[in-house]
Amino acid sequence: MLKLLSPANREVLFMGNEAIARGALEAGVNVASGYPGTPSSEIIESLATVGKERNLYVEWSTNEKVALEVAAAASFAGLRSLCAMKQNGVNVASDFLLHLASSGTRGGIVLVTCEDPGALSSVNEGDSRYFARMLEIPLLEPANFQEAKDLTRWAFELSEEIRNIVVLRSVTRMSHASGNVICGKLPVKFRKAHFVYDGSIMDPLRGHVISTPVVAKHSLQQGKLKRATVLFENSPFNDYSGPKKPELLLITSSACFLYSREAIDMLNLQKRTGILKMDCTWPLPPKLLKKHLNSTDKIMIVEEVLPFLEENLKTLAAGMGKEIGIKTFYGKMDGTLPSVGELNPDVVAAALAKIMKVKHKSLPAAYTKELQKAAALIPARELTFCPGCPHRASFWNIHNAIALDGREGFVCGDIGCYAMGALFPATGYHTTPTLHSMGSGTGLASGFAKLAAFGFDKPILTVCGDSTFYHAVIPALINAQHNRADITFIVLDNSGTAMTGFQPHPGLTVSAMGELVPSVDIAGICKAIGANVAISDPFDLDGTCKILNSFVADKGSLNVLIMRQICALSPEKKGKKIFDVKVNEALCLGESCGCNRLCTRIFRCPALIWDRSKKKAVVDEVICAGCGVCYSICPQKAIIRTEAEKK
Amino acid sequence: MVSKAGKPSSQEILKKNVLNADLCTGCGACVNLCPYQVIYHDRTVQLHRCDLDDGKCRAFCPRWEIDLDLLRSSLCDSADLTPEIGAVKDYYLSRATDPKLREIAQHGGTVTALMELALTEGVIDSAIVSAGNHQQEQRGFKAIDKVSLQKNAGSKFTVSPIVAAFNQIAAENSGNVGVVATPCQALALAKMRLKPLQDDAGHIDKLKIVIGLFCGWTLAQEKFQALLLLNNINPATITGMDIPVGKKALVIKTGSGEKIISFDHVESCIREACRYCLDSTAEFADISVGSARFGNEWEEMRGWNQMIVRTARGSKLVDLALHRGILEVRKAPDGILKELKEAAAEKKRTALENIVKKSGSVKNLLYLNNSDPLVKKFMVKIKR
Amino acid sequence: MKVRLSKDSMNVIITGVGGQGNVLASRVLAGMLVNAGYYVTIGETFGMSQRGGSVMSHVRISQKAIRSPQMPLGSADIIIALEPVEALRVLIKYGNPDVAVLSNSRVVYPIGVITGELNYPSLTEIQNVLQKTTAKNWLLDATEDAVKLGNPVLSNIIMIGALSATDLLPIDRRSFEKEIAKNMTADKLRINMLAFDAGAKLI
């Protein structure tokens, strides 16, 4: 039986994202939508696996805004819906989110945002809690795995109670961490969809679902937020533990609660400090906070990334100054805690130790010295494209085409594994100087290409993955065509959303729930826009480079090259070598003039290693994926590839 | 990029002093030696960075560290040397005896006749000649018989990376090689003949004959291609090109008749590097051949070549050609050699002037050495 | 099978290079311990970090409560490394004089070592560090056994098998089989049991 459908009272190990999914199931969610993004993807993925059993509709939408619209429709029809995304996704969805928050919702709807403090798998560490404040909607933050489930379930009830969307924020260390969770009951009844719009415009359940009349609806919306505040005052999810009169009160939320508790344990401060764990972080419940602020004079706010809780708490405290007196606040704003990056128990403990004037027991000095000596031996391990990754060959081709053209062209990068071409210059062969949000590469390229009139005559290229293409590239591509921006637009089509774990996208014929669906053809879209379109296999270096050369040299048209080769980690390809690859040592020139280690120094495949004693290249057969591209670049034909036996 | 020893890499030296300085002739001496340098159209492109400081690319480049005095003294008989046109053992007007050969050739067909002979007599196993595509883009072509040789006869106006083809073919172990070379290419091959590096695997020893071509300049392929298109000439339809004496124009023969482009326009396409070249007669070839376009006797001379025999190897081949009756020769009219020398000297002076203009100092002669006696001789009139 | 842990919590780190099966190893280990009635917290990251980078899972086992998904520095009790230099990378941050280290000896070279910009320590150097900085350590060629079994990625299970034989944690062959049987076909189960047994033999 699937773990996600475990019976009530069963204790299981859930990843935070699985706990959120289970919470939604216990709430009787009907529709779930999202766009993949680390660390959020497993919520929709795991709901999709139980879609049939639980009567759900689950989809991967083309982007987060569409996903939220899909979820909202279900809510309008009285169903419960969940929409999941990473922090960047909230930016994409925010335009609709603002209008949705104004129009209100009907069936319970929860927007789950999984954020990435420290940007472990992101190109920003954006904090979207501010959207909740800006758009005036409630915000919940679970602080352990059990709560990830229980709070999600309650979020649906809250949403239905106030008839507005609720934001649930998780972070990498919640979503991708795992812990024990005791399961609750799964509902046995399923809702039917009804969409009623025959009532007065101000009737939240029968009127038109629109944000006008704006001022009146705005007032209605603020009333909903006040109702949430009242519910938050008595919510068991906000919980204090510690002495009655702590010397220092820690107010914290999310994974920081676990760090704070650990830090207190590390320093043995259980009797001197208390923790107020806030799961309901917007709007803050004033009475509850007044009570706790009155218990002490010193307060430390522990949170990631921006001082959201701290700002709101200080605003609240300022308003109740007469009643609570003057307090000392420690947190990000005074530098007690770092203002960037993720926290951990040690960071919190260091801050605590300083305030409480205690010392953390340290390792013996002699031992630390040995560790320091060992540290000098450890080589850094830079991220890179996997062995057999099509992107390595793609960037090789792109680099060569730009170099041959000779006008110092460059690539505007985009979001996906291929972002490593920009993040690590040598990995992208020094082609890709820009990287921003999804689809921005094409928009930027479109802009760069219009700078020729200002003396900037360079070929402009851009790349995007297949999933990214559907997500946000199409408007930028139309812009390039319509405004005559002569760019070379390259789709790195590896048949899936590789970075986040091969979620299906509109280019494939299978849906999130495994059903057969029509695929939307990238080449067809590009042709309809009016571009010249070619398709190549990036492993065919000569063929691909030829097309790229002509595209890069071409002035006066929008050229699209779709480089198509399946991701080396994709389930259909993983572990299946096309070629067995070996190095003929007798032919390998090594460091000599005539090669100077092209494969190990420049091409940089982790499976092609350099034997320093023999001074020859060697294939690490354990990690070689057998793509055989290195055969094509070896000037000596010293790399031999033979067709691998089909397993 | 610097090498492990902290010295600038060979590639970096070439990039800074040759490629970025517009001195690269596109000869191809640094190409097909390694995966780092390639020819694209007629440009030398450094694809990836190499950090070796003693690379063949630098050692073979005819536009870096050229010691003309050393080359002449090592490769020529000192008795034959002239300052203006290098070694001269014999000087003739010549043409191929076979009229068919003369018909397909630009002038007298001497080059094709000599290479054919070298092939058929087994002096060489293949000849590297220039072969163009429909975009006036030239490549070194390996001819192994008469047919393939004759197919590529005739003057080319854009440069061919002939030495790149030599590098490749010599490495293939397919026997002895002859090369038809422009002056810069002959210079690169001469530099190789001095064996500046130990590990060239004896490739240069396979080079048995170099037939040099007189050369005033070449056209940059991409610019020339654009000029043709601007004049509504489809490069694919071109059957031949010529600059008739006295006419300041390039005559282009196409399938649909002749088209004429004013020489002013053509001049703007001349490869920048050619302005810094001192050699108009391929001084480091074994035999040098050019048109016999001079004086008032142009029409009569049109079907003839000037031929300078420079080395013992050259003499041997020419003697064989005469013995076999493959070449016809006649004595050049009086004063013609002098005229050739004067023109060659003028080119040397102009090139040195251009070099000084570029470097900004008479002390810095770019790829040449200002203490080189030959250079000194032609520097006399150049103002500081 | 619930036995008292030698301390609470027991902190285990499983480390390796992206693609070596780090996540699966931590899930299997944690699953076995949850089945045995412990609170287990796993902290890990995936996504970009799995692309050839160093990866690390923190597994924290307690009889009392869920712990922070990131353990404090210097607090690892057991380090299981699928790659030797990764053992050192974790050791210098989370090591202490009582730590036990089980490391695969098969090297996966970082790209900087391949290009020649960085140096990789010799196995002797690695062994010296382990001798000086750990209470117990094992350097095993798990990859070799995995290759013999037909798939190098099985080295993660081999390391779990080896861990079970050390008696550092309350896990055994039966608890392993029970945990992996949940989501595996008979074929896969068989090969994984072979890998587990091969690992146990290495100790």
PDB file of C-alpha atoms in Angstrom, chain A residues 426-589:
ATOM      1  CA  ALA A 426      34.065  26.818 -17.576  1.00  0.00           C
ATOM      2  CA  THR A 427      31.117  24.392 -17.576  1.00  0.00           C
ATOM      3  CA  GLY A 428      29.357  26.549 -20.184  1.00  0.00           C
ATOM      4  CA  TYR A 429      32.678  27.057 -21.996  1.00  0.00           C
ATOM      5  CA  HIS A 430      32.523  30.761 -21.150  1.00  0.00           C
ATOM      6  CA  THR A 431      29.510  31.485 -23.337  1.00  0.00           C
ATOM      7  CA  THR A 432      26.778  32.546 -20.937  1.00  0.00           C
ATOM      8  CA  PRO A 433      27.102  35.764 -18.953  1.00  0.00           C
ATOM      9  CA  THR A 434      23.472  36.293 -17.904  1.00  0.00           C
ATOM     10  CA  LEU A 435      20.984  34.256 -15.865  1.00  0.00           C
ATOM     11  CA  HIS A 436      17.747  35.475 -14.342  1.00  0.00           C
ATOM     12  CA  SER A 437      14.203  34.165 -14.107  1.00  0.00           C
ATOM     13  CA  MET A 438      12.444  31.592 -16.258  1.00  0.00           C
ATOM     14  CA  GLY A 439      12.099  32.835 -19.828  1.00  0.00           C
ATOM     15  CA  SER A 440      14.211  35.923 -19.191  1.00  0.00           C
ATOM     16  CA  GLY A 441      17.020  34.697 -21.409  1.00  0.00           C
ATOM     17  CA  THR A 442      14.866  35.159 -24.486  1.00  0.00           C
ATOM     18  CA  GLY A 443      13.578  38.548 -23.369  1.00  0.00           C
ATOM     19  CA  LEU A 444      17.108  39.736 -22.664  1.00  0.00           C
ATOM     20  CA  ALA A 445      18.340  38.378 -25.998  1.00  0.00           C
ATOM     21  CA  SER A 446      15.504  40.202 -27.703  1.00  0.00           C
ATOM     22  CA  GLY A 447      16.711  43.412 -26.077  1.00  0.00           C
ATOM     23  CA  PHE A 448      20.430  42.871 -26.729  1.00  0.00           C
ATOM     24  CA  ALA A 449      19.697  42.233 -30.396  1.00  0.00           C
ATOM     25  CA  LYS A 450      18.205  45.725 -30.721  1.00  0.00           C
ATOM     26  CA  LEU A 451      21.434  47.384 -29.605  1.00  0.00           C
ATOM     27  CA  ALA A 452      23.124  47.139 -33.025  1.00  0.00           C
ATOM     28  CA  ALA A 453      22.066  50.730 -33.669  1.00  0.00           C
ATOM     29  CA  PHE A 454      24.227  51.685 -30.704  1.00  0.00           C
ATOM     30  CA  GLY A 455      27.301  49.975 -32.127  1.00  0.00           C
ATOM     31  CA  PHE A 456      26.730  46.601 -30.443  1.00  0.00           C
ATOM     32  CA  ASP A 457      27.024  44.271 -33.392  1.00  0.00           C
ATOM     33  CA  LYS A 458      27.323  40.840 -31.854  1.00  0.00           C
ATOM     34  CA  PRO A 459      25.403  37.671 -32.472  1.00  0.00           C
ATOM     35  CA  ILE A 460      22.973  37.148 -29.602  1.00  0.00           C
ATOM     36  CA  LEU A 461      22.003  33.636 -28.590  1.00  0.00           C
ATOM     37  CA  THR A 462      19.770  32.327 -25.882  1.00  0.00           C
ATOM     38  CA  VAL A 463      18.929  28.915 -24.493  1.00  0.00           C
ATOM     39  CA  CYS A 464      15.949  27.450 -22.712  1.00  0.00           C
ATOM     40  CA  GLY A 465      14.841  23.985 -21.753  1.00  0.00           C
ATOM     41  CA  ASP A 466      11.725  22.330 -23.095  1.00  0.00           C
ATOM     42  CA  SER A 467       9.702  22.892 -19.933  1.00  0.00           C
ATOM     43  CA  THR A 468      10.907  26.468 -19.637  1.00  0.00           C
ATOM     44  CA  PHE A 469       9.833  27.066 -23.231  1.00  0.00           C
ATOM     45  CA  TYR A 470       6.187  26.501 -22.358  1.00  0.00           C
ATOM     46  CA  HIS A 471       6.494  28.243 -18.996  1.00  0.00           C
ATOM     47  CA  ALA A 472       7.513  31.765 -19.950  1.00  0.00           C
ATOM     48  CA  VAL A 473       9.480  31.875 -23.176  1.00  0.00           C
ATOM     49  CA  ILE A 474       6.745  32.044 -25.783  1.00  0.00           C
ATOM     50  CA  PRO A 475       5.788  35.726 -25.214  1.00  0.00           C
ATOM     51  CA  ALA A 476       9.464  36.739 -25.374  1.00  0.00           C
ATOM     52  CA  LEU A 477       9.954  34.748 -28.571  1.00  0.00           C
ATOM     53  CA  ILE A 478       6.954  36.441 -30.173  1.00  0.00           C
ATOM     54  CA  ASN A 479       8.436  39.734 -29.044  1.00  0.00           C
ATOM     55  CA  ALA A 480      11.721  38.907 -30.765  1.00  0.00           C
ATOM     56  CA  GLN A 481       9.988  38.024 -34.015  1.00  0.00           C
ATOM     57  CA  HIS A 482       7.615  40.987 -34.026  1.00  0.00           C
ATOM     58  CA  ASN A 483      10.288  43.518 -33.124  1.00  0.00           C
ATOM     59  CA  ARG A 484      12.853  42.034 -35.532  1.00  0.00           C
ATOM     60  CA  ALA A 485      15.346  41.001 -32.908  1.00  0.00           C
ATOM     61  CA  ASP A 486      17.603  38.659 -34.879  1.00  0.00           C
ATOM     62  CA  ILE A 487      18.519  36.129 -32.251  1.00  0.00           C
ATOM     63  CA  THR A 488      19.539  32.508 -32.329  1.00  0.00           C
ATOM     64  CA  PHE A 489      17.125  30.817 -29.991  1.00  0.00           C
ATOM     65  CA  ILE A 490      18.151  27.357 -28.825  1.00  0.00           C
ATOM     66  CA  VAL A 491      15.845  24.898 -27.127  1.00  0.00           C
ATOM     67  CA  LEU A 492      17.782  22.378 -25.065  1.00  0.00           C
ATOM     68  CA  ASP A 493      15.120  19.727 -25.383  1.00  0.00           C
ATOM     69  CA  ASN A 494      15.900  16.812 -23.079  1.00  0.00           C
ATOM     70  CA  SER A 495      12.312  15.524 -22.957  1.00  0.00           C
ATOM     71  CA  GLY A 496      11.402  16.406 -19.405  1.00  0.00           C
ATOM     72  CA  THR A 497      11.742  18.743 -16.482  1.00  0.00           C
ATOM     73  CA  ALA A 498      15.096  17.241 -15.604  1.00  0.00           C
ATOM     74  CA  MET A 499      16.339  19.375 -12.730  1.00  0.00           C
ATOM     75  CA  THR A 500      13.275  18.737 -10.582  1.00  0.00           C
ATOM     76  CA  GLY A 501      12.864  15.032 -11.394  1.00  0.00           C
ATOM     77  CA  PHE A 502      11.300  14.462 -14.822  1.00  0.00           C
ATOM     78  CA  GLN A 503       7.848  15.858 -14.328  1.00  0.00           C
ATOM     79  CA  PRO A 504       5.860  15.770 -17.562  1.00  0.00           C
ATOM     80  CA  HIS A 505       5.267  19.018 -19.459  1.00  0.00           C
ATOM     81  CA  PRO A 506       3.143  20.028 -22.456  1.00  0.00           C
ATOM     82  CA  GLY A 507       5.690  18.640 -24.908  1.00  0.00           C
ATOM     83  CA  LEU A 508       5.028  15.091 -23.730  1.00  0.00           C
ATOM     84  CA  THR A 509       2.086  12.784 -24.227  1.00  0.00           C
ATOM     85  CA  VAL A 510       1.617  11.877 -20.597  1.00  0.00           C
ATOM     86  CA  SER A 511       0.022  13.919 -17.824  1.00  0.00           C
ATOM     87  CA  ALA A 512       0.932  14.204 -14.149  1.00  0.00           C
ATOM     88  CA  MET A 513      -1.575  11.428 -13.434  1.00  0.00           C
ATOM     89  CA  GLY A 514      -0.122   9.183 -16.136  1.00  0.00           C
ATOM     90  CA  GLU A 515      -2.909   9.714 -18.644  1.00  0.00           C
ATOM     91  CA  LEU A 516      -2.381   9.993 -22.377  1.00  0.00           C
ATOM     92  CA  VAL A 517      -2.648  13.667 -23.410  1.00  0.00           C
ATOM     93  CA  PRO A 518      -1.931  15.579 -26.611  1.00  0.00           C
ATOM     94  CA  SER A 519       1.600  16.995 -26.803  1.00  0.00           C
ATOM     95  CA  VAL A 520       2.217  20.549 -27.947  1.00  0.00           C
ATOM     96  CA  ASP A 521       4.982  20.723 -30.519  1.00  0.00           C
ATOM     97  CA  ILE A 522       7.736  23.276 -29.863  1.00  0.00           C
ATOM     98  CA  ALA A 523       8.881  23.346 -33.489  1.00  0.00           C
ATOM     99  CA  GLY A 524       5.293  23.931 -34.620  1.00  0.00           C
ATOM    100  CA  ILE A 525       4.868  26.873 -32.256  1.00  0.00           C
ATOM    101  CA  CYS A 526       8.154  28.428 -33.381  1.00  0.00           C
ATOM    102  CA  LYS A 527       7.229  27.995 -37.040  1.00  0.00           C
ATOM    103  CA  ALA A 528       3.844  29.576 -36.414  1.00  0.00           C
ATOM    104  CA  ILE A 529       5.606  32.542 -34.838  1.00  0.00           C
ATOM    105  CA  GLY A 530       7.534  32.882 -38.086  1.00  0.00           C
ATOM    106  CA  ALA A 531      10.974  31.626 -37.125  1.00  0.00           C
ATOM    107  CA  ASN A 532      13.348  29.468 -39.181  1.00  0.00           C
ATOM    108  CA  VAL A 533      13.359  26.198 -37.310  1.00  0.00           C
ATOM    109  CA  ALA A 534      15.906  23.398 -37.347  1.00  0.00           C
ATOM    110  CA  ILE A 535      16.280  20.341 -35.168  1.00  0.00           C
ATOM    111  CA  SER A 536      19.537  18.608 -34.341  1.00  0.00           C
ATOM    112  CA  ASP A 537      21.028  16.032 -32.024  1.00  0.00           C
ATOM    113  CA  PRO A 538      23.656  17.840 -29.930  1.00  0.00           C
ATOM    114  CA  PHE A 539      25.723  14.636 -29.845  1.00  0.00           C
ATOM    115  CA  ASP A 540      26.168  15.116 -33.609  1.00  0.00           C
ATOM    116  CA  LEU A 541      28.784  17.820 -33.195  1.00  0.00           C
ATOM    117  CA  ASP A 542      29.474  18.451 -36.883  1.00  0.00           C
ATOM    118  CA  GLY A 543      25.839  18.610 -37.932  1.00  0.00           C
ATOM    119  CA  THR A 544      24.775  20.808 -35.034  1.00  0.00           C
ATOM    120  CA  CYS A 545      27.703  23.173 -35.403  1.00  0.00           C
ATOM    121  CA  LYS A 546      26.980  23.633 -39.101  1.00  0.00           C
ATOM    122  CA  ILE A 547      23.407  24.715 -38.411  1.00  0.00           C
ATOM    123  CA  LEU A 548      24.506  26.965 -35.586  1.00  0.00           C
ATOM    124  CA  ASN A 549      27.178  28.576 -37.748  1.00  0.00           C
ATOM    125  CA  SER A 550      24.646  29.524 -40.372  1.00  0.00           C
ATOM    126  CA  PHE A 551      22.152  30.752 -37.761  1.00  0.00           C
ATOM    127  CA  VAL A 552      24.706  32.851 -35.924  1.00  0.00           C
ATOM    128  CA  ALA A 553      25.928  34.448 -39.166  1.00  0.00           C
ATOM    129  CA  ASP A 554      22.395  35.116 -40.390  1.00  0.00           C
ATOM    130  CA  LYS A 555      21.104  38.646 -40.075  1.00  0.00           C
ATOM    131  CA  GLY A 556      17.491  39.474 -40.601  1.00  0.00           C
ATOM    132  CA  SER A 557      15.627  36.540 -39.146  1.00  0.00           C
ATOM    133  CA  LEU A 558      14.702  34.750 -35.969  1.00  0.00           C
ATOM    134  CA  ASN A 559      16.409  31.369 -35.993  1.00  0.00           C
ATOM    135  CA  VAL A 560      15.414  28.505 -33.750  1.00  0.00           C
ATOM    136  CA  LEU A 561      17.508  25.402 -33.201  1.00  0.00           C
ATOM    137  CA  ILE A 562      15.944  22.629 -31.186  1.00  0.00           C
ATOM    138  CA  MET A 563      18.753  20.453 -29.822  1.00  0.00           C
ATOM    139  CA  ARG A 564      17.054  17.231 -28.936  1.00  0.00           C
ATOM    140  CA  GLN A 565      18.637  14.532 -26.796  1.00  0.00           C
ATOM    141  CA  ILE A 566      17.171  12.821 -23.752  1.00  0.00           C
ATOM    142  CA  CYS A 567      18.566  13.627 -20.298  1.00  0.00           C
ATOM    143  CA  ALA A 568      21.165  11.070 -19.170  1.00  0.00           C
ATOM    144  CA  LEU A 569      19.338  10.611 -15.863  1.00  0.00           C
ATOM    145  CA  SER A 570      15.891  10.121 -17.386  1.00  0.00           C
ATOM    146  CA  PRO A 571      14.310   6.823 -16.383  1.00  0.00           C
ATOM    147  CA  GLU A 572      14.330   5.594 -19.982  1.00  0.00           C
ATOM    148  CA  LYS A 573      18.021   6.297 -20.457  1.00  0.00           C
ATOM    149  CA  LYS A 574      19.650   5.895 -17.047  1.00  0.00           C
ATOM    150  CA  GLY A 575      22.022   2.982 -16.867  1.00  0.00           C
ATOM    151  CA  LYS A 576      21.757   2.315 -20.596  1.00  0.00           C
ATOM    152  CA  LYS A 577      24.957   3.119 -22.398  1.00  0.00           C
ATOM    153  CA  ILE A 578      24.880   3.858 -26.122  1.00  0.00           C
ATOM    154  CA  PHE A 579      28.592   3.167 -26.315  1.00  0.00           C
ATOM    155  CA  ASP A 580      31.320   1.513 -24.351  1.00  0.00           C
ATOM    156  CA  VAL A 581      34.083   4.077 -24.255  1.00  0.00           C
ATOM    157  CA  LYS A 582      37.797   3.445 -23.734  1.00  0.00           C
ATOM    158  CA  VAL A 583      41.047   5.313 -24.216  1.00  0.00           C
ATOM    159  CA  ASN A 584      43.761   3.821 -26.385  1.00  0.00           C
ATOM    160  CA  GLU A 585      46.735   4.885 -24.310  1.00  0.00           C
ATOM    161  CA  ALA A 586      49.176   4.395 -27.154  1.00  0.00           C
ATOM    162  CA  LEU A 587      47.384   7.054 -29.193  1.00  0.00           C
ATOM    163  CA  CYS A 588      46.590   9.490 -26.370  1.00  0.00           C
ATOM    164  CA  LEU A 589      48.876  12.516 -26.705  1.00  0.00           C
TER     165      LEU A 589
END
